[in-house]
Amino acid sequence: MLAKRIIPCLDIDRGRVVKGVKFQDVQDAGDPVEVARKYDMQGADELVFLDITASVDDRPTLFQTVEAVAREIYIPLTVGGGVRNCADVRALLSAGADKVSINTSAVDNPDFVSEAGERYGVQCIVVAIDAKRVSKKKEAPRWEVFTHGGRRPTGLDAIEWARTIVQKGAGELLVTSIDRDGTKGGYDNELLQAISAAVSVPVIASGGVGTLEHLYEGLTDGGADAVLAASIFHQGTYTVGQAKQYLADHGVLVRS
Amino acid sequence: MAAIGVIDYGMGNLHSLGKALERVSGAGRVVISYDPEELLKCDRLVLPGVGGVRECMKELQRLELNQLVVEAARSKPMLGICLGMQVMLEWSDENGGVPALGLFPGRVQRFPDPPEDAATRLKVPHMGWNRVRQERAHPIWTGVPDEAWFYFVHSYHAAPTQPEHVLGSAEYGYRFAAAIARDNIVAFQFHPEKSQNLGMMLLANFTHWSP
């Protein structure tokens, strides 16, 4: 049977791994190749690179970073941040990314997702959905999609949007709860469950992990196929191996 | 000097595969090309591929590579990966049905979509790490433990009609062919180039294989 995936997420800024909460208090956390190699050895199932300076337009450095990591690491690598058109997708794939993650541009132009999926295969098109709970207490839960790092509301219902973009050709969804991101209070499992039930493609949970139990809850209560986490691994709170051991001990199938 | 030819017909990203082959091939050369003449000079060939089967067959025909593959498959060690494995069957149900290269009897079919009310829904594509059971002995498995984990990404899978062609299987709702082989051809549904050390081992075994 298919194993649940553990995916460390690395924020990349001008060729370095950085850690910090939402662009605040950003600190250098090392060389991407070294960090990627460390997680690979710990048993990470995939890696995600998020180019947090996409707007600064330092693409050549990002490509060099992706190339350097792809030369050394033989597990799937997803790269996101400022992916705007098919030329961006192509450039990242030729630099060695296995998948690209599209966020704002999918909202601005859903046909871009169809075009990229047709041209490069839907398996390499991840659409990132940043969602914020907008329902009031006692109402049925509702989430709205936000773009631009969670700053700009789109008016789109997150569940409807998930359905639409999968029809357009997203091969996988990376679902981040804006409410939980950086809180270490756990994923928004209701959101994950609702999206996972609405689409047939795999869902990656993101935003809010503070403990190993949170990973477990995302995969069980949230029904996610994979869990993404940054700070618990970067800060050395847990290794990927410890996370897998915990999940295996609690009956979740993981790659050993 | 021995050369491995990777058939580049524009379907998918050959970067990881090229790098992985270079790493395991030692003194061997890795040639990534769509030029039939260059590929014919290679001692062994790899047919990779991701994307849709109709486009894949169309491109192989347009570049006059389909005949090359069929002919080379008679004598040279050949490795199919993912869609490159699927086009080795006779027919694929994808894109409304497309005749393929026919190196193995059988067809390619889709994983059924999960029923809306299913308790545990199996997502399609089948994406991630799954265990591969070795259905029979083969030099390609040298050093690779049975039930080892490999990385898959696909919505369709091969269903060869000859059970003896099934080299390895994986479980996703039911057992399907994760690896097939006959004579000098071996093919994987999963991606060895994305499957860490054991994937590298399979590629290394292929570069040394003399069927």
Coordinates of C-alpha atoms in Angstrom, one line a residue:
Chain A
M1 CA 0.0 0.0 0.0
L2 CA 0.9 3.6 -0.5
A3 CA 2.8 5.2 2.3
K4 CA 1.9 8.6 3.8
R5 CA 4.6 11.1 2.9
I6 CA 6.6 13.4 5.2
I7 CA 7.8 16.5 3.4
P8 CA 10.2 19.0 4.9
C9 CA 9.7 22.5 3.4
L10 CA 12.8 24.7 2.9
D11 CA 12.4 28.5 2.4
I12 CA 15.0 29.7 0.0
D13 CA 16.2 33.2 -0.1
R14 CA 18.9 34.2 -2.6
G15 CA 20.5 30.7 -2.6
R16 CA 20.3 30.1 1.2
V17 CA 17.9 28.2 3.4
V18 CA 16.3 30.7 5.8
K19 CA 14.0 30.3 8.7
G20 CA 11.6 32.8 10.1
V21 CA 7.9 33.4 10.5
K22 CA 6.3 35.0 7.5
F23 CA 9.2 37.0 6.3
Q24 CA 9.8 38.3 9.9
D25 CA 13.0 37.7 11.7
V26 CA 14.5 35.8 8.9
Q27 CA 17.7 33.9 9.8
D28 CA 20.2 32.0 7.8
A29 CA 19.7 28.2 8.2
G30 CA 22.3 26.9 5.9
D31 CA 23.3 25.8 2.5
P32 CA 20.4 24.2 0.6
V33 CA 22.5 21.2 -0.6
E34 CA 23.6 20.4 3.0
V35 CA 20.1 20.8 4.4
A36 CA 18.5 18.8 1.6
R37 CA 21.1 16.1 2.1
K38 CA 20.4 16.0 5.8
Y39 CA 16.7 15.5 5.3
D40 CA 17.3 13.0 2.6
M41 CA 19.4 10.9 5.0
Q42 CA 16.8 11.2 7.7
G43 CA 14.3 9.6 5.3
A44 CA 12.3 12.5 3.9
D45 CA 10.0 11.3 1.2
E46 CA 10.1 14.5 -0.9
L47 CA 11.4 18.0 -0.5
V48 CA 9.7 21.4 -1.1
F49 CA 11.6 24.6 -1.9
L50 CA 9.7 27.8 -1.5
D51 CA 11.4 30.7 -3.1
I52 CA 10.4 33.5 -0.6
T53 CA 12.1 36.2 -2.6
A54 CA 10.2 35.4 -5.8
S55 CA 9.2 39.0 -6.1
V56 CA 12.8 40.2 -5.9
D57 CA 13.3 38.3 -9.1
D58 CA 16.5 36.5 -8.4
R59 CA 15.7 33.6 -10.5
P60 CA 19.2 32.6 -11.8
T61 CA 20.2 32.0 -8.2
L62 CA 17.2 29.8 -7.6
F63 CA 17.9 27.8 -10.7
Q64 CA 21.5 27.2 -9.6
T65 CA 20.2 26.1 -6.2
V66 CA 17.7 23.7 -7.7
E67 CA 20.4 22.3 -10.0
A68 CA 22.9 21.8 -7.2
V69 CA 20.3 20.0 -5.0
A70 CA 19.0 17.9 -7.9
R71 CA 22.5 16.7 -8.7
E72 CA 22.8 15.2 -5.2
I73 CA 19.4 14.2 -4.0
Y74 CA 17.3 11.5 -5.7
I75 CA 13.9 12.1 -4.1
P76 CA 11.2 14.2 -5.7
L77 CA 11.8 18.0 -5.4
T78 CA 8.9 20.5 -5.7
V79 CA 9.8 24.2 -6.2
G80 CA 7.3 27.0 -5.7
G81 CA 7.2 30.8 -5.4
G82 CA 6.5 33.2 -8.3
V83 CA 5.7 30.5 -10.9
R84 CA 3.8 32.6 -13.4
N85 CA 3.8 31.0 -16.8
C86 CA 4.8 27.9 -18.8
A87 CA 8.3 29.4 -19.3
D88 CA 8.8 29.4 -15.5
V89 CA 7.6 25.9 -15.3
R90 CA 9.9 24.7 -18.0
A91 CA 12.9 26.5 -16.6
L92 CA 12.3 25.0 -13.1
L93 CA 11.8 21.5 -14.5
S94 CA 15.0 21.8 -16.6
A95 CA 16.9 23.0 -13.6
G96 CA 15.9 19.7 -12.0
A97 CA 12.6 20.3 -10.1
D98 CA 10.3 17.3 -10.4
K99 CA 7.2 19.4 -9.6
V100 CA 6.3 23.0 -9.5
S101 CA 3.9 24.6 -7.0
I102 CA 1.6 27.3 -8.4
N103 CA -0.4 29.6 -6.2
T104 CA -1.3 33.2 -7.1
S105 CA -1.0 32.6 -10.8
A106 CA -3.5 29.7 -10.6
V107 CA -6.1 32.1 -9.2
D108 CA -5.3 34.9 -11.7
N109 CA -5.4 32.5 -14.6
P110 CA -6.7 29.0 -14.0
D111 CA -6.1 28.2 -17.7
F112 CA -2.4 28.4 -17.0
V113 CA -2.8 25.3 -14.8
S114 CA -4.5 23.5 -17.7
E115 CA -1.9 24.5 -20.2
A116 CA 1.0 23.6 -17.9
G117 CA -0.7 20.2 -17.0
E118 CA -1.2 19.4 -20.7
R119 CA 2.3 20.3 -21.6
Y120 CA 4.3 18.9 -18.7
G121 CA 1.9 16.3 -17.3
V122 CA -0.5 16.9 -14.4
Q123 CA 1.8 14.9 -12.1
C124 CA 4.2 17.8 -11.9
I125 CA 1.6 20.5 -11.3
V126 CA 1.0 21.2 -7.6
V127 CA -1.5 24.0 -6.8
A128 CA -1.0 25.6 -3.5
I129 CA -4.2 26.8 -1.8
D130 CA -3.9 29.3 1.1
A131 CA -7.2 29.3 3.0
K132 CA -8.6 31.3 5.8
R133 CA -11.7 30.4 7.8
V134 CA -14.4 33.0 7.2
S135 CA -17.4 31.4 8.8
K136 CA -18.8 32.8 12.0
K137 CA -19.2 30.7 15.1
K138 CA -22.2 28.3 14.9
E139 CA -22.1 28.6 11.1
A140 CA -21.1 25.7 8.8
P141 CA -17.4 26.0 8.3
R142 CA -16.4 28.1 5.2
W143 CA -12.9 29.0 4.0
E144 CA -11.8 31.7 1.6
V145 CA -8.8 31.5 -0.7
F146 CA -6.1 34.2 -0.3
T147 CA -3.1 35.0 -2.5
H148 CA 0.1 37.0 -2.2
G149 CA 1.3 35.2 0.9
G150 CA -2.1 35.4 2.6
R151 CA -2.6 39.1 2.2
R152 CA -5.1 39.3 -0.6
P153 CA -8.6 37.9 -0.4
T154 CA -10.0 36.4 -3.6
G155 CA -13.6 35.8 -2.8
L156 CA -13.2 32.2 -3.8
D157 CA -14.6 29.4 -1.6
A158 CA -11.7 27.1 -0.8
I159 CA -13.6 23.8 -1.4
E160 CA -15.1 25.0 -4.7
W161 CA -11.8 26.3 -5.8
A162 CA -10.1 22.9 -5.0
R163 CA -12.7 21.2 -7.2
T164 CA -12.3 23.7 -10.0
I165 CA -8.5 23.7 -10.1
V166 CA -8.3 19.9 -10.0
Q167 CA -10.7 19.8 -13.0
K168 CA -8.3 22.3 -14.7
G169 CA -5.4 19.9 -14.2
A170 CA -3.8 20.2 -10.8
G171 CA -2.2 16.8 -10.0
E172 CA -1.9 17.5 -6.3
L173 CA -3.0 20.2 -3.8
L174 CA -0.8 21.8 -1.1
V175 CA -3.3 23.2 1.4
T176 CA -2.1 25.8 3.9
S177 CA -4.3 27.1 6.7
I178 CA -3.4 30.8 7.1
D179 CA -5.0 30.8 10.5
R180 CA -2.7 28.1 11.7
D181 CA 0.5 28.9 9.8
G182 CA 3.3 29.7 12.3
T183 CA 1.1 29.0 15.4
K184 CA 2.3 25.4 16.1
G185 CA -1.3 24.7 17.1
G186 CA -1.8 21.9 14.5
Y187 CA -3.2 21.8 11.0
D188 CA -6.8 22.9 10.3
N189 CA -8.0 19.3 10.0
E190 CA -11.6 20.3 9.1
L191 CA -10.3 22.2 6.1
L192 CA -8.1 19.3 5.1
Q193 CA -10.9 16.8 5.4
A194 CA -13.3 19.0 3.4
I195 CA -10.9 19.4 0.6
S196 CA -9.7 15.8 0.6
A197 CA -13.3 14.6 0.3
A198 CA -14.0 17.0 -2.5
V199 CA -11.1 16.0 -4.9
S200 CA -9.6 12.8 -6.2
V201 CA -6.0 14.0 -6.2
P202 CA -3.5 13.8 -3.3
V203 CA -3.6 16.5 -0.6
I204 CA -0.6 17.8 1.2
A205 CA -1.3 19.3 4.6
S206 CA 0.5 22.5 5.6
G207 CA 0.5 25.2 8.2
G208 CA 0.6 24.9 12.0
V209 CA 2.7 21.9 12.9
G210 CA 4.2 22.0 16.4
T211 CA 4.2 18.4 17.5
L212 CA 4.4 14.9 16.0
E213 CA 0.8 14.4 17.1
H214 CA -0.1 17.2 14.7
L215 CA 1.4 15.2 11.8
Y216 CA -0.6 12.2 12.9
E217 CA -3.8 14.2 13.1
G218 CA -3.4 15.7 9.7
L219 CA -3.0 12.3 8.1
T220 CA -5.9 10.7 10.1
D221 CA -8.5 13.4 11.1
G222 CA -7.5 15.6 8.2
G223 CA -7.3 12.7 5.7
A224 CA -4.2 14.2 4.1
D225 CA -1.9 12.0 1.9
A226 CA 1.2 13.9 2.9
V227 CA 2.3 16.3 5.6
L228 CA 4.5 19.3 5.1
A229 CA 6.5 20.8 7.9
A230 CA 9.2 23.4 8.3
S231 CA 10.0 24.7 11.7
I232 CA 9.8 21.4 13.7
F233 CA 12.5 20.0 11.5
H234 CA 14.6 23.2 11.0
Q235 CA 14.8 24.0 14.6
G236 CA 15.9 20.4 15.3
T237 CA 12.9 19.7 17.5
Y238 CA 12.4 16.5 15.7
T239 CA 14.2 14.6 12.9
V240 CA 12.2 13.2 10.0
G241 CA 13.1 9.8 11.3
Q242 CA 11.6 10.5 14.7
A243 CA 8.4 11.7 13.0
K244 CA 8.2 8.5 11.0
Q245 CA 8.8 6.4 14.0
Y246 CA 6.0 8.1 15.9
L247 CA 3.6 7.7 12.9
A248 CA 4.5 4.0 12.5
D249 CA 4.0 3.4 16.2
H250 CA 0.5 4.9 15.8
G251 CA -0.4 2.7 12.9
V252 CA 0.3 5.0 10.0
L253 CA 2.1 3.4 7.0
V254 CA 5.3 5.3 6.3
R255 CA 8.3 4.4 4.2
S256 CA 10.9 2.9 6.4
Chain B
M1 CA 33.2 3.4 -24.9
A2 CA 29.9 2.0 -23.9
A3 CA 27.0 4.5 -24.2
I4 CA 23.5 4.6 -22.7
G5 CA 21.1 6.4 -25.0
V6 CA 18.2 8.2 -23.3
I7 CA 15.4 8.7 -25.9
D8 CA 14.4 12.3 -25.7
Y9 CA 11.1 12.8 -27.5
G10 CA 10.1 15.8 -25.6
M11 CA 7.9 14.1 -23.1
G12 CA 8.9 15.1 -19.6
N13 CA 11.8 16.1 -17.7
L14 CA 14.9 14.1 -18.3
H15 CA 17.1 16.0 -15.9
S16 CA 17.0 13.7 -12.9
L17 CA 17.2 10.6 -15.1
G18 CA 20.2 11.9 -17.0
K19 CA 22.0 12.9 -13.8
A20 CA 21.2 9.6 -12.1
L21 CA 22.4 7.6 -15.1
E22 CA 25.6 9.6 -15.2
R23 CA 26.2 8.9 -11.6
V24 CA 25.8 5.1 -11.9
S25 CA 27.3 4.5 -15.3
G26 CA 30.9 4.9 -14.3
A27 CA 33.1 5.1 -17.4
G28 CA 30.0 4.8 -19.6
R29 CA 28.6 7.8 -21.6
V30 CA 25.1 9.0 -21.3
V31 CA 23.6 10.3 -24.5
I32 CA 20.3 12.2 -24.4
S33 CA 19.0 12.5 -27.9
Y34 CA 16.1 12.4 -30.3
D35 CA 18.4 11.6 -33.3
P36 CA 17.8 8.0 -34.4
E37 CA 21.4 7.8 -35.8
E38 CA 23.0 8.8 -32.5
L39 CA 20.7 6.5 -30.5
L40 CA 21.4 3.6 -32.8
K41 CA 25.1 3.9 -31.9
C42 CA 24.3 3.4 -28.2
D43 CA 24.8 0.0 -26.6
R44 CA 21.7 0.2 -24.4
L45 CA 18.6 2.4 -24.5
V46 CA 16.3 4.0 -22.0
L47 CA 12.7 5.0 -22.9
P48 CA 11.4 7.4 -20.3
G49 CA 8.3 9.5 -20.4
V50 CA 5.6 11.3 -18.5
G51 CA 2.4 12.8 -19.8
G52 CA -0.3 11.5 -22.1
V53 CA 0.1 8.4 -24.3
R54 CA -1.4 9.9 -27.4
E55 CA 1.1 12.8 -27.5
C56 CA 3.8 10.3 -26.6
M57 CA 3.1 8.0 -29.6
K58 CA 2.6 11.0 -31.9
E59 CA 6.0 12.4 -31.0
L60 CA 7.7 9.0 -31.3
Q61 CA 6.2 8.6 -34.8
R62 CA 7.0 12.2 -35.8
L63 CA 10.7 11.8 -34.8
E64 CA 10.7 8.3 -36.4
L65 CA 11.7 6.8 -33.1
N66 CA 9.0 4.2 -32.8
Q67 CA 10.6 1.8 -35.4
L68 CA 13.9 2.4 -33.7
V69 CA 12.6 1.3 -30.4
V70 CA 10.9 -1.7 -31.8
E71 CA 14.0 -2.8 -33.7
A72 CA 16.4 -2.0 -30.9
A73 CA 14.2 -4.0 -28.5
R74 CA 15.1 -7.1 -30.4
S75 CA 18.8 -7.0 -29.4
K76 CA 19.8 -4.2 -27.1
P77 CA 19.2 -4.0 -23.4
M78 CA 16.3 -1.6 -23.0
L79 CA 14.7 0.1 -20.0
G80 CA 11.3 1.6 -20.0
I81 CA 10.2 4.0 -17.2
C82 CA 6.7 5.2 -16.3
L83 CA 5.0 6.2 -19.6
G84 CA 8.0 4.6 -21.4
M85 CA 6.9 1.3 -19.8
Q86 CA 3.2 1.9 -20.7
V87 CA 3.8 2.5 -24.4
M88 CA 5.6 -0.9 -24.5
L89 CA 2.2 -2.6 -24.2
E90 CA -0.1 -3.1 -27.2
W91 CA -2.8 -0.6 -26.3
S92 CA -3.5 2.1 -23.8
D93 CA -7.0 3.2 -22.7
E94 CA -5.7 6.7 -22.0
N95 CA -6.8 9.6 -24.2
G96 CA -9.8 7.6 -25.5
G97 CA -7.6 4.6 -26.5
V98 CA -4.3 4.6 -28.4
P99 CA -2.4 1.7 -30.0
A100 CA 1.1 1.5 -28.6
L101 CA 4.4 -0.2 -29.5
G102 CA 3.3 -3.8 -28.7
L103 CA 6.5 -5.1 -27.2
F104 CA 4.4 -6.8 -24.5
P105 CA 1.0 -8.3 -25.0
G106 CA -1.6 -6.6 -22.9
R107 CA -3.1 -3.2 -22.3
V108 CA -2.9 -0.1 -20.1
Q109 CA -5.9 0.8 -18.0
R110 CA -6.9 3.4 -15.5
F111 CA -7.1 3.0 -11.7
P112 CA -10.9 3.2 -11.0
D113 CA -12.0 6.6 -9.5
P114 CA -12.9 6.1 -5.9
P115 CA -16.7 6.0 -5.2
E116 CA -17.8 9.2 -3.4
D117 CA -18.9 7.4 -0.3
A118 CA -16.0 5.0 0.0
A119 CA -14.7 4.8 3.6
T120 CA -11.0 4.9 2.4
R121 CA -10.7 6.6 -0.9
L122 CA -7.7 5.8 -3.0
K123 CA -6.6 8.9 -4.7
V124 CA -5.8 9.0 -8.4
P125 CA -3.0 9.6 -9.5
H126 CA -1.3 6.9 -7.4
M127 CA 1.4 9.2 -6.1
G128 CA 4.1 8.5 -3.6
W129 CA 6.2 5.6 -2.2
N130 CA 4.9 2.0 -2.5
R131 CA 6.4 -1.4 -1.9
V132 CA 7.4 -3.5 -4.9
R133 CA 7.1 -7.3 -4.6
Q134 CA 9.6 -9.1 -6.7
E135 CA 7.5 -11.7 -8.6
R136 CA 10.5 -13.5 -10.0
A137 CA 14.3 -13.4 -10.0
H138 CA 16.1 -11.2 -12.4
P139 CA 19.6 -9.6 -12.6
I140 CA 18.0 -6.1 -12.3
W141 CA 17.0 -6.9 -8.7
T142 CA 20.6 -7.6 -7.6
G143 CA 21.1 -6.1 -4.2
V144 CA 17.5 -4.8 -4.0
P145 CA 15.5 -6.3 -1.1
D146 CA 12.0 -7.7 -1.8
E147 CA 9.2 -5.3 -0.9
A148 CA 11.4 -2.3 -1.2
W149 CA 9.9 1.2 -1.5
F150 CA 9.9 3.0 -4.8
Y151 CA 8.3 6.3 -5.9
F152 CA 5.3 6.2 -8.2
V153 CA 3.3 8.8 -10.0
H154 CA 0.6 7.5 -12.4
S155 CA -3.1 7.2 -13.1
Y156 CA -2.8 4.3 -15.5
H157 CA -1.1 1.0 -15.1
A158 CA 0.0 -1.9 -17.4
A159 CA -2.0 -5.1 -17.4
P160 CA 0.2 -7.6 -19.4
T161 CA -1.6 -10.7 -20.5
Q162 CA 1.3 -13.0 -20.0
P163 CA 1.9 -13.6 -16.2
E164 CA 5.5 -14.5 -16.8
H165 CA 6.2 -10.9 -18.0
V166 CA 5.3 -9.5 -14.6
L167 CA 8.6 -8.9 -12.8
G168 CA 7.3 -7.0 -9.8
S169 CA 4.0 -5.9 -8.5
A170 CA 2.6 -3.3 -6.1
E171 CA -0.7 -3.0 -4.2
Y172 CA -3.1 -0.1 -4.7
G173 CA -6.7 -1.2 -4.3
Y174 CA -5.5 -4.4 -6.1
R175 CA -2.2 -5.8 -7.3
F176 CA -0.9 -4.3 -10.5
A177 CA 2.3 -4.7 -12.6
A178 CA 5.0 -2.4 -11.2
A179 CA 7.7 -3.9 -13.3
I180 CA 7.7 -6.1 -16.5
A181 CA 10.4 -7.9 -18.3
R182 CA 11.1 -10.2 -21.2
D183 CA 14.4 -11.1 -23.0
N184 CA 16.5 -7.9 -23.1
I185 CA 13.7 -5.6 -22.0
V186 CA 12.9 -4.4 -18.5
A187 CA 10.5 -1.7 -17.5
F188 CA 9.4 0.0 -14.4
Q189 CA 6.1 1.9 -13.6
F190 CA 7.9 3.7 -10.8
H191 CA 10.7 6.2 -11.1
P192 CA 14.1 4.7 -10.1
E193 CA 15.7 8.1 -10.6
K194 CA 13.5 9.5 -7.8
S195 CA 13.7 6.5 -5.5
Q196 CA 16.8 7.3 -3.6
N197 CA 19.6 4.6 -3.1
L198 CA 17.6 1.6 -4.2
G199 CA 16.5 3.4 -7.4
M200 CA 20.1 4.2 -8.1
M201 CA 20.9 0.5 -7.6
L202 CA 18.3 -0.5 -10.2
L203 CA 19.8 1.9 -12.7
A204 CA 23.3 0.7 -11.9
N205 CA 22.1 -2.9 -12.4
F206 CA 20.7 -1.9 -15.8
T207 CA 24.0 -0.4 -16.9
H208 CA 25.8 -3.7 -16.2
W209 CA 23.1 -6.0 -17.4
S210 CA 24.0 -8.4 -20.2
P211 CA 20.9 -10.3 -21.2

